[in-house]
């Protein structure tokens, strides 16, 4: 089991962080690597104790004590957020950042927060990622190896990921960010996109992992999709209806109310599957679809509505649903198949 990629089918906020933590524990993964743009998106996991873990820079695989974590070279690093997560999670002894990562500065953040196009039209999080990425492309950004405070954590993450993935008994998990339909060059929703692609291929590239090591693509599909910021959202519910149903969600990074859809758009889901090539599907937020499922951990709890959605998702993606998320806690998961 050399390497698995966790990727979002639609617009993000689907529970990739929970899937990464769950699979890291299940398989005692040797390494979890963060792919994606940078700190413009967050992940959250609720532990059995009720403690809520929020992260923006490092993958949540560290919730397995034996898993090392890293930031891939294609990911932007904000040294302040990186340092904060090392301290909050107590993982300085098993965290790495690729020496080639471009760095987000205070100037990048200030430039985005003063950019009306990004703030008002696009609905960006304005966390400096777009401007830092632009500077990297123009070859004027600083890199992680240029900052003394990052020196203890510098590594060639691509070399380490490929070394581990070349073994037969250790697993590398790559946690992507955001969602396929936010991809800069693949979404029809431009300019309501992020500043790069969010697909399986993009995640491999962000980490520098040889595609021959890839054995599984776990595509996360949110049963009732959400979207933050502007851009189309098929089957969108009103904010009042979302509140009435008790299924309101708020962004990890921004705290903004997530727009929420009543159902999946299967044309988009088929397109996402074409782009990502999933071998497995993790269907998340099943309890928002059927509140009776909340917290369930056995297949006996799955009702007809959710079973119908599982069958529809499998038909649209051509991949089996192997994980069903049933609630906020890390162990609120049903394994299928």
Tab-separated table of C-alpha atoms in Angstrom:
chain	number	residue	atom	x	y	z
A	1	UNK	CA	0.000	0.000	0.000
A	2	UNK	CA	2.491	2.649	-1.127
A	3	UNK	CA	0.448	5.873	-1.598
A	4	UNK	CA	-3.115	7.182	-1.435
A	5	UNK	CA	-4.459	10.588	-2.448
A	6	UNK	CA	-7.494	12.159	-0.783
A	7	UNK	CA	-9.186	14.617	-3.142
A	8	UNK	CA	-12.444	16.578	-3.042
A	9	UNK	CA	-14.954	16.079	-5.863
A	10	UNK	CA	-16.687	19.452	-5.750
A	11	UNK	CA	-16.152	22.758	-3.843
A	12	UNK	CA	-14.310	21.696	-0.706
A	13	UNK	CA	-15.258	21.629	2.979
A	14	UNK	CA	-16.145	17.970	2.570
A	15	UNK	CA	-14.202	16.314	5.387
A	16	UNK	CA	-10.866	15.529	3.714
A	17	UNK	CA	-9.098	16.266	6.983
A	18	UNK	CA	-11.247	13.755	8.853
A	19	UNK	CA	-10.641	11.168	6.120
A	20	UNK	CA	-6.885	11.746	6.325
A	21	UNK	CA	-6.848	11.356	10.112
A	22	UNK	CA	-9.123	8.288	10.007
A	23	UNK	CA	-7.085	6.504	7.328
A	24	UNK	CA	-3.778	7.456	8.960
A	25	UNK	CA	-4.948	5.732	12.127
A	26	UNK	CA	-6.465	2.755	10.356
A	27	UNK	CA	-3.324	2.005	8.322
A	28	UNK	CA	-0.743	3.481	10.724
A	29	UNK	CA	0.498	5.630	7.839
A	30	UNK	CA	4.191	6.428	7.859
A	31	UNK	CA	3.782	9.877	6.299
A	32	UNK	CA	0.944	12.302	5.553
A	33	UNK	CA	1.728	15.138	3.163
A	34	UNK	CA	-0.272	18.291	2.556
A	35	UNK	CA	-0.937	19.175	-1.081
A	36	UNK	CA	-3.002	22.079	-2.423
A	37	UNK	CA	-2.548	25.831	-2.614
A	38	UNK	CA	-1.614	26.806	0.935
A	39	UNK	CA	-3.275	28.212	4.053
A	40	UNK	CA	-6.352	29.554	2.262
A	41	UNK	CA	-8.309	26.437	3.241
A	42	UNK	CA	-8.660	24.667	6.553
A	43	UNK	CA	-9.514	21.241	7.918
A	44	UNK	CA	-11.294	20.336	11.127
A	45	UNK	CA	-11.627	17.103	13.095
A	46	UNK	CA	-13.622	16.506	16.288
A	47	UNK	CA	-12.059	13.992	18.662
A	48	UNK	CA	-13.975	11.523	20.814
A	49	UNK	CA	-13.520	13.906	23.734
A	50	UNK	CA	-15.369	16.614	21.815
A	51	UNK	CA	-12.204	18.648	21.269
A	52	UNK	CA	-12.244	20.396	17.894
A	53	UNK	CA	-8.950	20.383	15.991
A	54	UNK	CA	-8.505	23.024	13.280
A	55	UNK	CA	-5.575	23.136	10.861
A	56	UNK	CA	-4.611	25.233	7.836
A	57	UNK	CA	-1.027	24.257	7.067
A	58	UNK	CA	-0.323	20.681	8.130
A	59	UNK	CA	-2.259	17.520	7.230
A	60	UNK	CA	-4.353	15.965	9.982
A	61	UNK	CA	-2.536	12.636	9.721
A	62	UNK	CA	-0.587	13.626	12.846
A	63	UNK	CA	-3.613	12.487	14.862
A	64	UNK	CA	-2.087	9.034	14.464
A	65	UNK	CA	0.907	9.070	16.848
A	66	UNK	CA	3.118	7.102	14.447
A	67	UNK	CA	2.545	9.328	11.406
A	68	UNK	CA	4.999	12.029	10.385
A	69	UNK	CA	3.569	15.039	8.566
A	70	UNK	CA	4.935	17.288	5.848
A	71	UNK	CA	4.137	20.182	3.531
A	72	UNK	CA	4.776	19.430	-0.138
A	73	UNK	CA	7.000	21.710	-2.225
A	74	UNK	CA	4.072	22.974	-4.307
A	75	UNK	CA	2.246	24.260	-1.226
A	76	UNK	CA	2.652	27.820	0.042
A	77	UNK	CA	3.838	28.049	3.636
A	78	UNK	CA	2.921	30.768	6.101
A	79	UNK	CA	5.665	30.494	8.758
A	80	UNK	CA	3.429	31.960	11.470
A	81	UNK	CA	0.669	29.423	10.906
A	82	UNK	CA	3.188	26.586	10.570
A	83	UNK	CA	4.780	27.532	13.919
A	84	UNK	CA	1.366	27.873	15.573
A	85	UNK	CA	0.295	24.376	14.510
A	86	UNK	CA	3.569	22.829	15.658
A	87	UNK	CA	3.014	24.388	19.056
A	88	UNK	CA	-0.722	23.681	19.385
A	89	UNK	CA	-0.441	20.072	18.277
A	90	UNK	CA	2.930	19.310	19.892
A	91	UNK	CA	4.371	17.756	16.738
A	92	UNK	CA	7.621	19.656	16.182
A	93	UNK	CA	9.530	16.367	16.356
A	94	UNK	CA	7.662	14.809	13.412
A	95	UNK	CA	6.874	17.678	11.056
A	96	UNK	CA	8.672	18.720	7.873
A	97	UNK	CA	8.356	21.468	5.307
A	98	UNK	CA	9.875	21.135	1.849
A	99	UNK	CA	12.814	23.505	1.507
A	100	UNK	CA	11.425	24.706	-1.850
A	101	UNK	CA	8.007	25.871	-0.595
A	102	UNK	CA	7.285	29.496	-1.409
A	103	UNK	CA	6.579	31.699	1.598
A	104	UNK	CA	3.504	33.832	2.293
A	105	UNK	CA	4.467	37.192	3.797
A	106	UNK	CA	2.521	39.914	5.610
A	107	UNK	CA	2.798	41.991	2.417
A	108	UNK	CA	1.022	39.267	0.427
A	109	UNK	CA	-1.811	39.185	2.959
A	110	UNK	CA	-2.125	42.983	3.044
A	111	UNK	CA	-2.183	43.161	-0.765
A	112	UNK	CA	-5.070	40.707	-0.971
A	113	UNK	CA	-7.048	42.321	1.820
A	114	UNK	CA	-6.856	45.580	-0.115
A	115	UNK	CA	-7.865	43.972	-3.423
A	116	UNK	CA	-11.553	44.698	-4.074
A	117	UNK	CA	-11.650	42.293	-7.017
A	118	UNK	CA	-10.595	39.367	-4.837
A	119	UNK	CA	-12.586	40.447	-1.811
A	120	UNK	CA	-15.858	41.522	-3.396
A	121	UNK	CA	-16.136	39.771	-6.760
A	122	UNK	CA	-14.289	36.495	-6.258
A	123	UNK	CA	-15.019	36.067	-2.554
A	124	UNK	CA	-11.432	35.058	-1.773
A	125	UNK	CA	-10.272	34.309	1.761
A	126	UNK	CA	-7.584	36.962	1.156
A	127	UNK	CA	-4.941	35.044	3.109
A	128	UNK	CA	-2.074	36.019	0.798
A	129	UNK	CA	-1.999	32.783	-1.174
A	130	UNK	CA	-2.793	34.200	-4.606
A	131	UNK	CA	-0.243	37.017	-4.365
A	132	UNK	CA	2.415	34.684	-2.958
A	133	UNK	CA	1.777	32.225	-5.778
A	134	UNK	CA	2.066	35.030	-8.326
A	135	UNK	CA	5.411	36.072	-6.836
A	136	UNK	CA	6.601	32.463	-6.964
A	137	UNK	CA	5.671	32.221	-10.633
A	138	UNK	CA	7.550	35.465	-11.266
A	139	UNK	CA	10.528	33.971	-9.379
A	140	UNK	CA	10.728	36.658	-6.751
A	141	UNK	CA	9.152	34.896	-3.735
A	142	UNK	CA	11.229	33.727	-0.810
A	143	UNK	CA	11.411	30.006	-0.145
A	144	UNK	CA	11.280	28.047	3.091
A	145	UNK	CA	15.062	27.532	2.953
A	146	UNK	CA	15.503	31.331	3.135
A	147	UNK	CA	13.936	31.593	6.607
A	148	UNK	CA	16.126	30.716	9.612
A	149	UNK	CA	13.100	29.856	11.770
A	150	UNK	CA	12.135	27.071	9.369
A	151	UNK	CA	15.622	25.569	9.156
A	152	UNK	CA	15.012	22.796	11.755
A	153	UNK	CA	12.083	21.466	9.721
A	154	UNK	CA	13.490	21.650	6.201
A	155	UNK	CA	13.533	18.492	4.121
A	156	UNK	CA	13.295	17.234	0.573
A	157	UNK	CA	9.721	16.051	1.025
A	158	UNK	CA	9.495	14.691	-2.524
A	159	UNK	CA	12.495	12.427	-1.920
A	160	UNK	CA	11.142	11.267	1.440
A	161	UNK	CA	7.640	10.570	0.099
A	162	UNK	CA	9.008	8.563	-2.839
A	163	UNK	CA	11.422	6.665	-0.582
A	164	UNK	CA	8.632	5.574	1.764
A	165	UNK	CA	6.187	4.829	-1.055
A	166	UNK	CA	8.761	2.532	-2.670
A	167	UNK	CA	8.435	0.139	0.283
A	168	UNK	CA	5.718	-2.502	0.478
A	169	UNK	CA	4.658	-2.105	4.080
A	170	UNK	CA	4.427	1.656	4.657
A	171	UNK	CA	1.751	4.066	3.478
A	172	UNK	CA	2.013	7.666	2.298
A	173	UNK	CA	-1.229	9.654	2.410
A	174	UNK	CA	-1.536	12.870	0.421
A	175	UNK	CA	-4.217	15.248	1.670
A	176	UNK	CA	-5.338	17.660	-1.037
A	177	UNK	CA	-7.223	20.872	-0.291
A	178	UNK	CA	-10.316	22.718	-1.507
A	179	UNK	CA	-12.154	20.952	-4.358
A	180	UNK	CA	-11.979	19.879	-7.979
A	181	UNK	CA	-14.633	22.363	-9.096
A	182	UNK	CA	-12.568	25.221	-7.687
A	183	UNK	CA	-9.635	24.344	-9.960
A	184	UNK	CA	-8.187	27.371	-11.720
A	185	UNK	CA	-7.716	25.712	-15.120
A	186	UNK	CA	-10.464	23.082	-15.002
A	187	UNK	CA	-13.531	24.759	-13.509
A	188	UNK	CA	-16.114	26.485	-15.690
A	189	UNK	CA	-16.708	28.933	-12.838
A	190	UNK	CA	-13.665	31.176	-13.398
A	191	UNK	CA	-12.991	33.674	-11.821
A	192	UNK	CA	-14.773	32.052	-8.872
A	193	UNK	CA	-11.925	29.600	-8.403
A	194	UNK	CA	-8.779	29.176	-6.371
A	195	UNK	CA	-5.284	29.911	-7.696
A	196	UNK	CA	-4.363	26.397	-8.854
A	197	UNK	CA	-5.837	22.995	-9.656
A	198	UNK	CA	-7.235	20.699	-6.947
A	199	UNK	CA	-7.182	17.276	-8.603
A	200	UNK	CA	-5.353	13.985	-8.104
A	201	UNK	CA	-2.714	14.954	-10.664
A	202	UNK	CA	-2.229	18.372	-9.049
A	203	UNK	CA	-1.788	16.760	-5.610
A	204	UNK	CA	0.880	14.380	-6.925
A	205	UNK	CA	2.637	17.331	-8.512
A	206	UNK	CA	2.454	19.407	-5.306
A	207	UNK	CA	4.242	16.621	-3.433
A	208	UNK	CA	6.517	15.439	-6.255
A	209	UNK	CA	5.310	11.857	-5.933
A	210	UNK	CA	5.994	9.474	-8.804
A	211	UNK	CA	2.597	8.382	-10.167
A	212	UNK	CA	3.743	4.750	-10.229
A	213	UNK	CA	3.528	4.713	-6.420
A	214	UNK	CA	-0.149	5.669	-6.401
A	215	UNK	CA	-2.456	2.811	-5.444
A	216	UNK	CA	-5.645	4.549	-4.313
A	217	UNK	CA	-7.531	7.761	-4.986
A	218	UNK	CA	-10.127	8.398	-2.312
A	219	UNK	CA	-12.505	10.990	-3.724
A	220	UNK	CA	-14.542	12.692	-1.026
A	221	UNK	CA	-18.133	13.442	-1.991
A	222	UNK	CA	-20.226	15.595	0.313
A	223	UNK	CA	-23.810	14.302	0.440
A	224	UNK	CA	-25.153	17.870	0.548
A	225	UNK	CA	-22.445	19.976	-1.138
A	226	UNK	CA	-21.417	23.384	0.154
A	227	UNK	CA	-19.636	26.373	-1.274
A	228	UNK	CA	-18.044	29.421	0.374
A	229	UNK	CA	-17.919	32.717	-1.516
A	230	UNK	CA	-19.361	33.414	-4.935
A	231	UNK	CA	-20.031	31.154	-7.925
A	232	UNK	CA	-22.846	28.789	-8.927
A	233	UNK	CA	-24.138	26.098	-6.576
A	234	UNK	CA	-26.760	23.771	-8.110
A	235	UNK	CA	-29.784	22.958	-5.909
A	236	UNK	CA	-28.837	25.694	-3.428
A	237	UNK	CA	-30.958	25.975	-0.294
A	238	UNK	CA	-31.836	29.282	1.277
A	239	UNK	CA	-29.927	30.255	4.409
A	240	UNK	CA	-33.220	30.168	6.308
A	241	UNK	CA	-33.889	26.582	5.206
A	242	UNK	CA	-30.383	25.504	6.186
A	243	UNK	CA	-30.864	26.999	9.638
A	244	UNK	CA	-34.337	25.446	9.944
A	245	UNK	CA	-32.908	21.985	9.255
A	246	UNK	CA	-30.095	22.507	11.762
A	247	UNK	CA	-27.373	21.771	9.206
A	248	UNK	CA	-25.613	25.145	9.048
A	249	UNK	CA	-21.832	25.040	8.589
A	250	UNK	CA	-19.168	27.708	8.935
A	251	UNK	CA	-15.761	27.994	7.294
A	252	UNK	CA	-12.728	26.816	9.300
A	253	UNK	CA	-10.652	29.746	8.091
A	254	UNK	CA	-13.136	32.588	7.594
A	255	UNK	CA	-16.066	31.652	9.822
A	256	UNK	CA	-18.403	32.468	6.942
A	257	UNK	CA	-21.704	30.603	6.622
A	258	UNK	CA	-21.320	27.964	3.937
A	259	UNK	CA	-23.897	27.961	1.175
A	260	UNK	CA	-25.510	24.547	1.040
A	261	UNK	CA	-27.175	22.439	-1.650
A	262	UNK	CA	-30.090	20.070	-1.236
A	263	UNK	CA	-28.641	17.422	-3.562
A	264	UNK	CA	-25.688	16.397	-5.681
A	265	UNK	CA	-25.275	17.472	-9.294
A	266	UNK	CA	-24.422	14.148	-10.932
A	267	UNK	CA	-23.165	15.725	-14.169
A	268	UNK	CA	-20.509	17.534	-12.139
A	269	UNK	CA	-19.812	14.391	-10.142
A	270	UNK	CA	-19.202	12.389	-13.320
A	271	UNK	CA	-16.865	15.116	-14.556
A	272	UNK	CA	-14.957	15.101	-11.260
A	273	UNK	CA	-14.582	11.324	-11.476
A	274	UNK	CA	-13.262	11.636	-15.036
A	275	UNK	CA	-10.620	14.120	-13.879
A	276	UNK	CA	-9.578	12.343	-10.683
A	277	UNK	CA	-9.899	8.619	-11.400
A	278	UNK	CA	-11.197	7.575	-7.974
A	279	UNK	CA	-10.746	4.004	-6.777
A	280	UNK	CA	-12.860	4.631	-3.667
A	281	UNK	CA	-15.460	7.164	-2.542
A	282	UNK	CA	-15.831	8.610	0.940
A	283	UNK	CA	-19.401	9.907	1.231
A	284	UNK	CA	-19.480	12.549	3.954
A	285	UNK	CA	-22.051	14.427	6.029
A	286	UNK	CA	-24.501	11.561	5.686
A	287	UNK	CA	-26.188	12.742	8.889
A	288	UNK	CA	-27.111	16.028	7.208
A	289	UNK	CA	-28.990	14.002	4.615
A	290	UNK	CA	-30.611	11.789	7.249
A	291	UNK	CA	-30.363	13.052	10.865
A	292	UNK	CA	-31.166	9.539	12.150
A	293	UNK	CA	-27.740	8.452	10.924
A	294	UNK	CA	-25.882	10.862	13.201
A	295	UNK	CA	-23.100	9.158	15.117
A	296	UNK	CA	-23.895	5.700	13.725
A	297	UNK	CA	-21.015	3.267	13.300
A	298	UNK	CA	-22.689	0.163	11.874
A	299	UNK	CA	-24.324	-0.525	8.512
A	300	UNK	CA	-27.630	-1.402	10.189
A	301	UNK	CA	-28.242	2.319	10.734
A	302	UNK	CA	-28.186	3.216	7.029
A	303	UNK	CA	-31.698	4.077	5.870
A	304	UNK	CA	-33.195	3.903	2.364
A	305	UNK	CA	-32.543	7.563	1.507
A	306	UNK	CA	-28.832	7.276	2.180
A	307	UNK	CA	-28.640	3.870	0.467
A	308	UNK	CA	-30.185	5.436	-2.635
A	309	UNK	CA	-27.605	8.221	-2.625
A	310	UNK	CA	-24.790	5.691	-2.204
A	311	UNK	CA	-26.033	3.769	-5.249
A	312	UNK	CA	-26.343	6.968	-7.294
A	313	UNK	CA	-22.846	8.140	-6.342
A	314	UNK	CA	-21.349	4.757	-7.245
A	315	UNK	CA	-23.123	4.842	-10.611
A	316	UNK	CA	-21.897	8.368	-11.369
A	317	UNK	CA	-18.286	7.858	-10.287
A	318	UNK	CA	-17.701	4.223	-11.209
A	319	UNK	CA	-16.116	3.665	-7.794
A	320	UNK	CA	-17.413	2.008	-4.619
A	321	UNK	CA	-18.399	3.999	-1.563
A	322	UNK	CA	-16.114	2.520	1.073
A	323	UNK	CA	-16.517	5.111	3.837
A	324	UNK	CA	-19.706	6.764	5.073
A	325	UNK	CA	-19.265	9.709	7.421
A	326	UNK	CA	-22.088	9.940	9.955
A	327	UNK	CA	-21.180	12.769	12.311
A	328	UNK	CA	-18.550	15.208	13.516
A	329	UNK	CA	-16.421	12.882	15.644
A	330	UNK	CA	-13.449	11.098	14.148
A	331	UNK	CA	-14.907	7.647	14.818
A	332	UNK	CA	-18.339	8.575	13.390
A	333	UNK	CA	-17.658	6.498	10.309
A	334	UNK	CA	-19.098	3.372	8.731
A	335	UNK	CA	-16.874	1.204	6.580
A	336	UNK	CA	-18.614	-0.387	3.600
A	337	UNK	CA	-17.637	-3.188	1.270
